Short mmCIF file of C-alpha atoms in Angstrom, two decimals:
data_model
loop_
_atom_site.label_atom_id
_atom_site.label_comp_id
_atom_site.label_asym_id
_atom_site.label_seq_id
_atom_site.Cartn_x
_atom_site.Cartn_y
_atom_site.Cartn_z
CA MET A 1 -10.95 -19.53 29.74
CA THR A 2 -7.93 -17.86 27.94
CA LEU A 3 -8.84 -13.75 28.43
CA GLY A 4 -5.12 -12.44 27.69
CA PRO A 5 -5.99 -11.99 23.79
CA VAL A 6 -9.26 -10.91 24.67
CA LEU A 7 -8.12 -7.67 27.28
CA LYS A 8 -5.99 -5.32 25.49
CA GLN A 9 -2.73 -4.98 27.42
CA GLY A 10 -2.17 -0.70 27.89
CA VAL A 11 -5.83 0.41 27.81
CA ASP A 12 -6.76 2.24 30.62
CA PRO A 13 -9.31 0.81 32.87
CA GLU A 14 -12.26 3.97 32.75
CA TYR A 15 -15.92 3.74 32.82
CA GLY A 16 -16.67 3.71 29.08
CA SER A 17 -13.26 2.42 27.66
CA SER A 18 -12.75 -0.58 25.48
CA LEU A 19 -11.20 -2.39 28.66
CA HIS A 20 -14.14 -1.92 30.70
CA LEU A 21 -16.16 -2.42 27.91
CA GLU A 22 -14.71 -5.65 26.85
CA SER A 23 -14.54 -6.98 30.67
CA VAL A 24 -18.10 -6.38 31.60
CA GLY A 25 -18.94 -8.26 28.41
CA ILE A 26 -17.22 -11.56 29.54
CA LEU A 27 -18.09 -11.12 33.01
CA LYS A 28 -22.63 -11.21 31.69
CA GLN A 29 -20.91 -14.55 29.95
CA LEU A 30 -19.90 -15.87 33.03
CA LEU A 31 -23.07 -14.88 34.90
CA VAL A 32 -25.15 -16.84 33.19
CA GLN A 33 -23.37 -20.16 32.93
CA PRO A 34 -25.61 -22.58 35.08
CA SER A 35 -23.13 -23.00 37.47
CA VAL A 36 -23.24 -19.69 38.50
CA GLN A 37 -27.07 -19.13 38.11
CA ASN A 38 -27.42 -22.58 40.69
CA VAL A 39 -24.82 -21.58 43.32
CA SER A 40 -24.67 -18.01 43.71
CA GLU A 41 -25.52 -17.26 47.39
CA TYR A 42 -28.87 -17.23 47.05
CA GLY A 43 -30.13 -17.63 43.39
CA SER A 44 -31.30 -13.95 42.92
CA ASP A 45 -29.60 -11.62 40.33
CA PRO A 46 -26.30 -12.08 41.30
CA ASP A 47 -24.76 -8.95 39.39
CA TRP A 48 -21.85 -8.10 42.02
CA ALA A 49 -19.12 -10.37 42.61
CA SER A 50 -16.16 -10.73 45.45
CA TYR A 51 -13.08 -10.30 43.09
CA THR A 52 -10.91 -11.67 46.13
CA LEU A 53 -13.16 -14.95 46.56
CA GLY A 54 -14.22 -15.32 43.18
CA VAL A 55 -17.92 -15.87 43.77
CA PHE A 56 -20.79 -13.37 41.97
CA ILE A 57 -23.05 -12.32 44.48
CA CYS A 58 -26.82 -10.17 44.69
CA LEU A 59 -26.77 -6.84 45.87
CA SER A 60 -27.69 -7.90 49.19
CA CYS A 61 -25.30 -10.42 50.20
CA SER A 62 -22.52 -7.47 48.57
CA GLY A 63 -24.13 -4.91 51.84
CA ILE A 64 -22.64 -8.37 54.01
CA HIS A 65 -19.51 -8.96 51.97
CA ARG A 66 -18.40 -5.43 52.23
CA ASN A 67 -18.46 -5.78 56.04
CA ILE A 68 -15.76 -8.37 55.69
CA PRO A 69 -13.46 -6.81 53.86
CA GLN A 70 -10.14 -8.75 55.15
CA VAL A 71 -11.75 -11.70 53.63
CA SER A 72 -13.35 -9.96 50.54
CA LYS A 73 -13.67 -7.54 48.20
CA VAL A 74 -16.84 -6.48 46.24
CA LYS A 75 -17.79 -4.62 42.48
CA SER A 76 -20.72 -4.32 40.62
CA VAL A 77 -19.86 -6.41 37.16
CA ARG A 78 -21.18 -3.86 34.76
CA LEU A 79 -20.85 -0.38 37.01
CA ASP A 80 -17.34 -0.80 38.60
CA ALA A 81 -13.77 -1.01 35.91
CA TRP A 82 -12.27 -4.54 36.34
CA ASP A 83 -8.60 -5.20 35.52
CA GLU A 84 -7.14 -8.41 33.60
CA THR A 85 -6.13 -9.87 36.71
CA GLN A 86 -9.67 -9.32 38.25
CA VAL A 87 -11.05 -10.84 35.34
CA GLU A 88 -9.28 -13.99 34.79
CA PHE A 89 -9.57 -15.13 38.71
CA MET A 90 -13.13 -14.64 38.34
CA ALA A 91 -12.94 -17.16 35.18
CA SER A 92 -11.00 -19.32 36.71
CA HIS A 93 -12.51 -19.71 39.97
CA GLY A 94 -16.60 -18.74 40.33
CA ASN A 95 -18.93 -19.86 42.76
CA GLU A 96 -19.11 -23.76 42.13
CA ALA A 97 -15.29 -23.80 42.93
CA ALA A 98 -15.70 -21.80 45.64
CA ARG A 99 -18.82 -23.85 47.12
CA ALA A 100 -17.18 -26.75 46.74
CA THR A 101 -14.12 -25.22 48.91
CA PHE A 102 -15.81 -23.33 51.98
CA GLU A 103 -18.98 -25.65 52.04
CA SER A 104 -16.53 -28.97 51.85
CA LYS A 105 -17.88 -29.65 55.61
CA VAL A 106 -21.16 -28.36 56.21
CA PRO A 107 -23.01 -30.17 58.88
CA PRO A 108 -25.84 -31.88 57.68
CA PHE A 109 -28.46 -30.37 60.39
CA TYR A 110 -26.45 -26.60 59.90
CA TYR A 111 -29.06 -23.61 58.52
CA ARG A 112 -28.80 -22.86 55.03
CA PRO A 113 -30.40 -19.63 54.78
CA THR A 114 -32.53 -18.44 51.37
CA LEU A 115 -33.55 -15.28 50.33
CA SER A 116 -36.24 -15.13 51.94
CA ASP A 117 -34.74 -15.42 55.77
CA CYS A 118 -33.96 -12.60 58.03
CA GLN A 119 -30.71 -10.74 57.46
CA LEU A 120 -29.09 -12.28 60.64
CA LEU A 121 -29.61 -15.70 59.17
CA ARG A 122 -27.94 -14.62 56.15
CA GLU A 123 -24.59 -12.54 57.56
CA GLN A 124 -23.74 -15.38 59.94
CA TRP A 125 -23.71 -17.85 56.90
CA ILE A 126 -21.62 -15.48 55.08
CA ARG A 127 -19.04 -14.87 58.24
CA ALA A 128 -19.61 -18.58 58.85
CA LYS A 129 -17.92 -19.89 55.10
CA TYR A 130 -15.95 -17.23 54.65
CA GLU A 131 -14.92 -15.26 57.70
CA ARG A 132 -14.83 -18.19 60.01
CA GLN A 133 -14.54 -20.83 57.70
CA GLU A 134 -16.06 -22.76 59.50
CA PHE A 135 -17.01 -25.77 56.98
CA LEU A 136 -12.81 -25.78 55.92
CA HIS A 137 -12.67 -26.63 59.84
CA VAL A 138 -14.62 -28.82 62.00
CA GLU A 139 -12.94 -28.29 65.15
CA LYS A 140 -14.39 -24.39 64.33
CA GLN A 141 -17.91 -26.12 65.26
CA GLU A 142 -17.67 -27.06 68.35
CA PRO A 143 -19.96 -24.65 69.82
CA TYR A 144 -22.85 -25.93 68.04
CA SER A 145 -22.00 -29.60 67.70
CA ALA A 146 -20.88 -30.92 70.73
CA GLY A 147 -24.24 -31.98 72.22
CA TYR A 148 -23.60 -29.70 75.06
CA ARG A 149 -23.96 -25.95 75.56
CA GLU A 150 -24.64 -23.48 78.04
CA GLY A 151 -25.07 -20.11 78.57
CA LEU A 152 -26.81 -16.63 79.42
CA LEU A 153 -29.91 -15.55 76.88
CA TRP A 154 -32.36 -12.89 77.22
CA LYS A 155 -35.49 -14.25 78.07
CA ARG A 156 -39.18 -12.39 78.44
CA GLY A 157 -40.96 -13.03 81.45
CA ARG A 158 -44.26 -14.47 80.52
CA ASP A 159 -46.23 -12.21 82.87
CA ASN A 160 -45.11 -8.99 83.01
CA GLY A 161 -43.36 -8.96 79.16
CA GLN A 162 -39.64 -7.96 80.41
CA PHE A 163 -36.77 -9.65 79.21
CA LEU A 164 -34.48 -10.83 82.16
CA SER A 165 -30.80 -12.92 81.44
CA ARG A 166 -31.67 -16.81 82.21
CA LYS A 167 -28.83 -19.35 82.30
CA PHE A 168 -29.76 -21.69 79.26
CA VAL A 169 -28.31 -25.57 79.25
CA LEU A 170 -28.75 -28.00 75.92
CA THR A 171 -27.95 -31.21 76.59
CA GLU A 172 -28.37 -33.71 74.07
CA ARG A 173 -27.74 -36.83 76.22
CA GLU A 174 -30.92 -36.19 78.59
CA GLY A 175 -32.91 -34.90 75.20
CA ALA A 176 -33.59 -31.45 77.00
CA LEU A 177 -33.20 -27.91 76.48
CA LYS A 178 -33.67 -25.88 80.40
CA TYR A 179 -33.45 -23.22 81.70
CA PHE A 180 -32.93 -21.23 85.43
CA ASN A 181 -34.34 -18.22 87.18
CA LYS A 182 -31.00 -18.11 89.02
CA ASN A 183 -27.21 -19.11 87.83
CA ASP A 184 -26.58 -21.43 90.62
CA ALA A 185 -30.45 -22.87 90.56
CA LYS A 186 -30.38 -26.51 91.28
CA GLU A 187 -33.32 -27.34 89.64
CA PRO A 188 -34.44 -25.43 86.65
CA LYS A 189 -37.64 -23.42 85.90
CA ALA A 190 -38.82 -25.34 82.53
CA VAL A 191 -37.61 -28.45 81.12
CA MET A 192 -38.03 -28.56 77.06
CA LYS A 193 -37.64 -32.31 75.37
CA ILE A 194 -36.14 -32.11 72.16
CA GLU A 195 -38.59 -34.32 70.65
CA HIS A 196 -41.24 -31.59 70.65
CA LEU A 197 -38.83 -28.70 70.46
CA ASN A 198 -39.10 -26.05 67.77
CA ALA A 199 -37.00 -22.48 66.91
CA THR A 200 -37.95 -19.84 64.39
CA PHE A 201 -36.20 -16.47 64.03
CA GLN A 202 -38.95 -13.54 64.89
CA PRO A 203 -37.18 -10.15 64.78
CA ALA A 204 -40.09 -8.15 63.80
CA LYS A 205 -42.15 -9.92 66.17
CA ILE A 206 -39.90 -9.99 69.19
CA GLY A 207 -38.18 -6.29 68.31
CA HIS A 208 -34.81 -7.30 68.42
CA PRO A 209 -32.18 -8.86 65.61
CA HIS A 210 -31.57 -11.31 67.40
CA GLY A 211 -35.03 -12.42 68.49
CA LEU A 212 -35.36 -16.05 68.50
CA GLN A 213 -39.23 -17.82 69.37
CA VAL A 214 -38.73 -21.66 70.45
CA THR A 215 -41.81 -23.32 71.09
CA TYR A 216 -42.58 -27.06 72.68
CA LEU A 217 -45.36 -28.77 73.85
CA LYS A 218 -46.61 -28.85 77.42
CA ASP A 219 -49.45 -30.79 78.23
CA ASN A 220 -50.10 -30.96 74.41
CA SER A 221 -50.08 -27.08 74.21
CA THR A 222 -48.02 -25.19 72.44
CA ARG A 223 -45.66 -22.83 74.84
CA ASN A 224 -44.06 -20.05 73.32
CA ILE A 225 -40.84 -18.68 74.73
CA PHE A 226 -38.81 -15.73 73.06
CA ILE A 227 -35.08 -14.91 73.36
CA TYR A 228 -31.98 -13.21 72.24
CA HIS A 229 -28.65 -12.54 72.90
CA GLU A 230 -27.36 -9.36 73.60
CA ASP A 231 -25.77 -7.62 70.84
CA GLY A 232 -21.51 -7.00 72.15
CA LYS A 233 -21.89 -8.81 74.91
CA GLY A 234 -20.28 -12.12 75.29
CA SER A 235 -21.79 -15.23 76.66
CA SER A 236 -20.80 -16.32 79.57
CA GLY A 237 -21.11 -20.06 79.29
CA SER A 238 -19.92 -22.44 76.82
CA CYS A 239 -19.78 -25.82 75.37
CA CYS A 240 -16.28 -26.28 75.65
CA ALA A 241 -12.73 -24.45 76.21
CA GLU A 242 -10.26 -24.08 73.27
CA PRO A 243 -7.48 -22.35 72.34
CA MET A 244 -8.65 -18.52 71.54
CA LEU A 245 -8.63 -17.09 68.23
CA THR A 246 -6.90 -13.23 68.81
CA CYS A 247 -7.06 -10.59 66.38
CA SER A 248 -3.32 -11.43 64.72
CA ASP A 249 -4.43 -15.37 63.68
CA ILE A 250 -7.22 -13.68 62.26
CA ARG A 251 -5.11 -11.31 60.23
CA GLU A 252 -3.04 -14.28 58.89
CA GLN A 253 -5.69 -16.09 57.86
CA GLU A 254 -6.66 -15.79 54.17
CA PRO A 255 -9.00 -17.19 51.93
CA PRO A 256 -7.62 -21.55 49.93
CA TRP A 257 -7.13 -18.61 47.16
CA SER A 258 -7.51 -14.79 46.96
CA ILE A 259 -5.63 -12.10 45.41
CA PRO A 260 -4.49 -8.66 45.97
CA GLU A 261 -6.43 -5.00 45.42
CA GLU A 262 -4.55 -3.07 42.69
CA GLY A 263 -1.41 -1.57 44.22
CA THR A 264 -2.67 -3.28 47.99
CA ASP A 265 -1.70 -5.99 50.24
CA ILE A 266 -4.38 -7.90 51.47
CA ARG A 267 -2.52 -9.05 54.89
CA GLY A 268 -1.81 -5.77 55.54
CA GLU A 269 -5.64 -4.49 54.61
CA ALA A 270 -6.91 -7.27 56.89
CA ALA A 271 -4.70 -6.07 59.59
CA GLN A 272 -5.65 -2.59 59.58
CA SER A 273 -9.48 -3.19 59.57
CA ALA A 274 -9.54 -5.90 61.94
CA SER A 275 -11.03 -5.28 65.58
CA PRO A 276 -13.21 -6.30 68.09
CA ALA A 277 -15.56 -3.54 67.05
CA GLU A 278 -16.25 -5.38 63.41
CA GLY A 279 -17.02 -8.42 65.67
CA VAL A 280 -14.04 -10.31 64.73
CA CYS A 281 -12.16 -11.48 67.85
CA GLY A 282 -13.26 -11.39 71.34
CA GLY A 283 -12.27 -12.85 74.64
CA ASP A 284 -9.56 -12.86 76.96
CA ARG A 285 -6.18 -12.58 75.11
CA GLY A 286 -4.07 -12.99 78.03
CA SER A 287 -5.69 -16.41 79.51
CA GLY A 288 -5.16 -18.33 75.50
CA VAL A 289 -8.53 -19.48 76.60
CA ALA A 290 -12.07 -19.19 75.42
CA THR A 291 -15.23 -19.56 76.74
CA HIS A 292 -16.80 -19.05 73.33
CA HIS A 293 -16.97 -14.70 73.84
CA SER A 294 -18.88 -14.50 70.70
CA PHE A 295 -20.79 -11.41 69.71
CA GLY A 296 -24.75 -11.58 69.59
CA PRO A 297 -25.05 -12.25 66.52
CA GLN A 298 -22.95 -15.31 66.00
CA GLU A 299 -23.97 -16.58 69.49
CA ILE A 300 -27.82 -16.70 68.67
CA VAL A 301 -27.28 -18.76 65.67
CA ASP A 302 -24.37 -21.13 67.11
CA TRP A 303 -27.74 -21.74 69.82
CA PHE A 304 -30.15 -21.84 66.43
CA ASN A 305 -28.21 -24.68 65.00
CA ALA A 306 -27.19 -26.58 68.38
CA LEU A 307 -31.09 -26.94 68.83
CA ARG A 308 -31.07 -28.44 64.91
CA ALA A 309 -27.34 -30.37 65.71
CA ALA A 310 -30.03 -31.96 69.18
CA ARG A 311 -33.01 -32.52 66.76
CA PHE A 312 -30.61 -34.42 64.29
CA HIS A 313 -29.13 -36.26 66.60
CA TYR A 314 -32.54 -37.25 68.31
CA LEU A 315 -34.29 -37.91 65.32
CA GLN A 316 -31.47 -40.51 63.79
CA VAL A 317 -32.14 -42.35 66.89
CA ALA A 318 -35.62 -41.96 66.41
CA PHE A 319 -35.88 -43.32 62.86
CA PRO A 320 -32.45 -45.34 62.33
CA GLY A 321 -33.66 -45.80 58.56
CA ALA A 322 -34.28 -42.52 57.53
CA SER A 323 -31.51 -40.81 55.21
CA ASP A 324 -30.53 -37.26 56.31
CA ALA A 325 -32.41 -35.61 53.37
CA ASP A 326 -35.60 -37.24 55.17
CA LEU A 327 -34.47 -35.87 58.59
CA VAL A 328 -33.33 -32.66 57.65
CA PRO A 329 -36.84 -30.30 56.86
CA LYS A 330 -37.78 -31.85 60.36
CA LEU A 331 -35.18 -30.34 62.16
CA SER A 332 -37.26 -26.96 62.14
CA ARG A 333 -39.57 -25.23 60.89
CA ASN A 334 -40.92 -21.42 60.00
CA TYR A 335 -44.41 -20.25 60.47
CA LEU A 336 -46.83 -20.70 57.25
CA LYS A 337 -48.63 -17.89 58.07
CA GLU A 338 -48.69 -15.36 61.18
CA GLY A 339 -50.85 -12.03 61.18
CA TYR A 340 -54.02 -10.31 62.44
CA MET A 341 -58.27 -12.04 61.88
CA GLU A 342 -60.89 -11.70 63.56
CA LYS A 343 -62.43 -14.82 64.93
CA THR A 344 -66.33 -15.86 66.64
CA GLY A 345 -66.51 -18.71 68.95
CA PRO A 346 -68.29 -22.01 68.72
CA LYS A 347 -71.90 -20.89 68.20
CA GLN A 348 -71.01 -18.46 65.89
CA THR A 349 -73.42 -15.54 67.49
CA GLU A 350 -70.83 -14.29 69.68
CA GLY A 351 -68.86 -11.06 68.25
CA PHE A 352 -66.36 -11.23 66.30
CA ARG A 353 -62.67 -10.29 68.14
CA LYS A 354 -59.08 -9.45 66.88
CA ARG A 355 -56.95 -12.07 67.87
CA TRP A 356 -53.45 -12.57 66.65
CA PHE A 357 -52.94 -16.06 64.59
CA THR A 358 -50.16 -18.56 64.00
CA MET A 359 -50.24 -21.30 61.53
CA ASP A 360 -47.48 -24.17 62.36
CA ASP A 361 -47.85 -26.49 60.44
CA ARG A 362 -51.31 -28.34 61.47
CA ARG A 363 -51.59 -26.44 64.38
CA LEU A 364 -53.48 -22.99 64.04
CA MET A 365 -52.81 -20.99 67.41
CA TYR A 366 -54.44 -17.65 68.09
CA PHE A 367 -53.31 -15.25 70.94
CA LYS A 368 -54.65 -12.20 72.43
CA ASP A 369 -51.08 -10.93 72.11
CA PRO A 370 -48.25 -12.15 69.84
CA LEU A 371 -45.84 -12.85 72.27
CA ASP A 372 -48.21 -14.47 74.58
CA ALA A 373 -46.54 -17.40 76.18
CA PHE A 374 -49.45 -19.51 75.61
CA ALA A 375 -52.19 -20.01 72.51
CA ARG A 376 -55.90 -19.00 73.50
CA GLY A 377 -56.95 -21.94 71.86
CA GLU A 378 -55.62 -24.25 68.57
CA VAL A 379 -57.76 -25.83 65.62
CA PHE A 380 -55.91 -29.02 64.24
CA ILE A 381 -55.99 -28.52 60.46
CA GLY A 382 -56.44 -32.12 58.42
CA SER A 383 -56.72 -33.01 55.36
CA LYS A 384 -59.41 -33.19 52.70
CA GLU A 385 -59.71 -37.13 52.62
CA SER A 386 -60.16 -36.67 56.72
CA GLY A 387 -63.18 -33.87 56.00
CA TYR A 388 -61.31 -30.82 56.24
CA THR A 389 -62.43 -27.92 53.70
CA VAL A 390 -61.51 -24.21 53.67
CA LEU A 391 -63.93 -21.79 51.94
CA GLU A 392 -64.15 -18.44 51.07
CA GLY A 393 -66.24 -16.10 52.85
CA LEU A 394 -68.50 -16.48 55.67
CA PRO A 395 -72.21 -18.46 55.82
CA PRO A 396 -75.00 -15.87 54.94
CA SER A 397 -76.41 -15.65 57.97
CA THR A 398 -73.11 -14.52 59.84
CA GLN A 399 -73.13 -11.40 61.76
CA GLY A 400 -70.79 -9.15 64.54
CA HIS A 401 -67.53 -8.97 62.30
CA HIS A 402 -65.88 -5.94 61.43
CA TRP A 403 -63.95 -7.24 58.79
CA SER A 404 -65.52 -7.65 55.88
CA HIS A 405 -63.56 -10.83 53.84
CA GLY A 406 -64.12 -14.04 55.24
CA ILE A 407 -62.54 -17.55 55.79
CA THR A 408 -64.40 -20.81 56.68
CA ILE A 409 -62.85 -23.78 57.80
CA VAL A 410 -64.84 -26.86 58.17
CA THR A 411 -63.20 -29.80 59.94
CA PRO A 412 -65.32 -32.97 61.17
CA ASP A 413 -66.74 -31.80 64.53
CA ARG A 414 -67.49 -28.14 63.54
CA LYS A 415 -66.87 -24.75 61.39
CA PHE A 416 -64.41 -21.91 62.38
CA LEU A 417 -65.15 -18.31 61.08
CA PHE A 418 -62.33 -15.73 60.39
CA THR A 419 -62.33 -12.36 58.97
CA CYS A 420 -59.50 -10.46 57.72
CA GLU A 421 -58.91 -6.71 57.14
CA THR A 422 -58.07 -7.27 53.55
CA GLU A 423 -58.53 -9.06 50.24
CA ALA A 424 -54.81 -9.90 49.92
CA ASP A 425 -54.45 -11.07 53.52
CA GLN A 426 -57.76 -13.08 53.05
CA ARG A 427 -56.36 -14.69 49.58
CA GLU A 428 -52.48 -15.09 51.29
CA TRP A 429 -54.69 -17.34 54.88
CA ILE A 430 -56.77 -19.10 52.47
CA THR A 431 -53.54 -20.43 49.91
CA ALA A 432 -51.59 -21.56 53.78
CA PHE A 433 -54.34 -23.24 54.95
CA GLN A 434 -55.03 -25.12 51.73
CA LYS A 435 -51.39 -26.30 51.47
CA VAL A 436 -52.47 -27.78 54.32
CA VAL A 437 -55.40 -29.25 53.62
CA ASP A 438 -53.94 -30.56 49.87
CA ARG A 439 -51.54 -32.42 52.20
CA PRO A 440 -51.95 -35.95 53.01
CA MET A 441 -51.55 -36.57 57.06
CA LEU A 442 -49.17 -38.55 58.34
CA PRO A 443 -50.00 -41.64 60.41
CA GLN A 444 -48.34 -39.74 63.38
CA GLU A 445 -50.54 -37.00 62.63
CA TYR A 446 -53.86 -39.00 62.90
CA ALA A 447 -52.93 -39.52 66.42
CA VAL A 448 -52.16 -36.38 67.03
CA GLU A 449 -55.80 -35.39 65.84
CA ALA A 450 -57.21 -37.49 68.18
CA HIS A 451 -55.70 -35.98 70.83
CA PHE A 452 -55.62 -32.64 70.42
CA LYS A 453 -57.69 -29.98 72.27
CA HIS A 454 -60.18 -27.84 70.71
CA LYS A 455 -60.38 -24.07 72.69
CA PRO A 456 -62.90 -21.87 71.06
#
């Protein structure tokens, strides 16, 4: 797209000027192109742009890009003034070209966030792409792809609820994630098999922006552990040692393409803005060797992707004929729905009690507290072909409930009665249950159903 004849030279680029209006018009034309709409960071109203990367971004992502000024400089498509060089740069590059470059070597197991994911995942995805350029240089992926990782994480105690520092070890060779109560302990406190492990970020529930919930099966029941990595403190462990990336190295790095801001040298500005406080470097500069002293946000996301990598490699062996596309959805899962409901017992004559419920695939678990290590009970929800039904409301004779918006789940064995505080909660839970019931059961799910323990 040639813009020289369209943008008049010598026009003052102030708001409302002819140059500004023409620039906005051209940028709007670029915005509606399928290559922008389909590959903007999260596909949500890309009314902002990084004019040093040549990508259109949404408002949420623009804030993240502003935090990496040594790499990305942001303007509003409609409100800010644009000069001819910047508009031409946007036209000649764009989201599709940036994706082909900055995502050229994304491992299949690496989690690609969506707009609904937490801020931590979205920010670290953007930083991994543009700031650290992990998907241009495979050697930078070693923290989560080496098959072994160890370090200190803060873990919530099962009984006292206190978070204490614990040593964690992930080993693909043993197919397990282990943690130790003491750094020098020979035997782990717990061994979590990769086969049954899941991880999902839960910052609001855990009360920490880096909070990660890890679940695994123990005696066919779900066990929860809650962990985070302390912000601003490096991990004492690592997967390997490699040459240290110092602040001066980062100042010398540029995107594969970039243009300077008016009257500013990008390298010079990056040299002034890069600092340990911004999380762009760390570790022992004197030794020249890193033990992956990344800061909290990057560290916990690396752990998350290391767990996904271990799951991916396990499933490749377990299902040798499966494609990457078949395996990736099985690496980790977010819960279908969580929140408080009331429940009654199997006789349906007991009083209703408020419990925290988690819908994890076909397992409906309930807890006295959202951060309990073990569920008070679990209910398997199969498919309608197997005799499972979700109904709005409660049987007419039901008594003892405080909330009036009822739900009845009919299974081949019994009925489960729940109540919600609001009609909106009721609709959301029914929608979540119905999605599970409408989905045909897989062969392995019949085995789970057969061995499932109902705990009223």
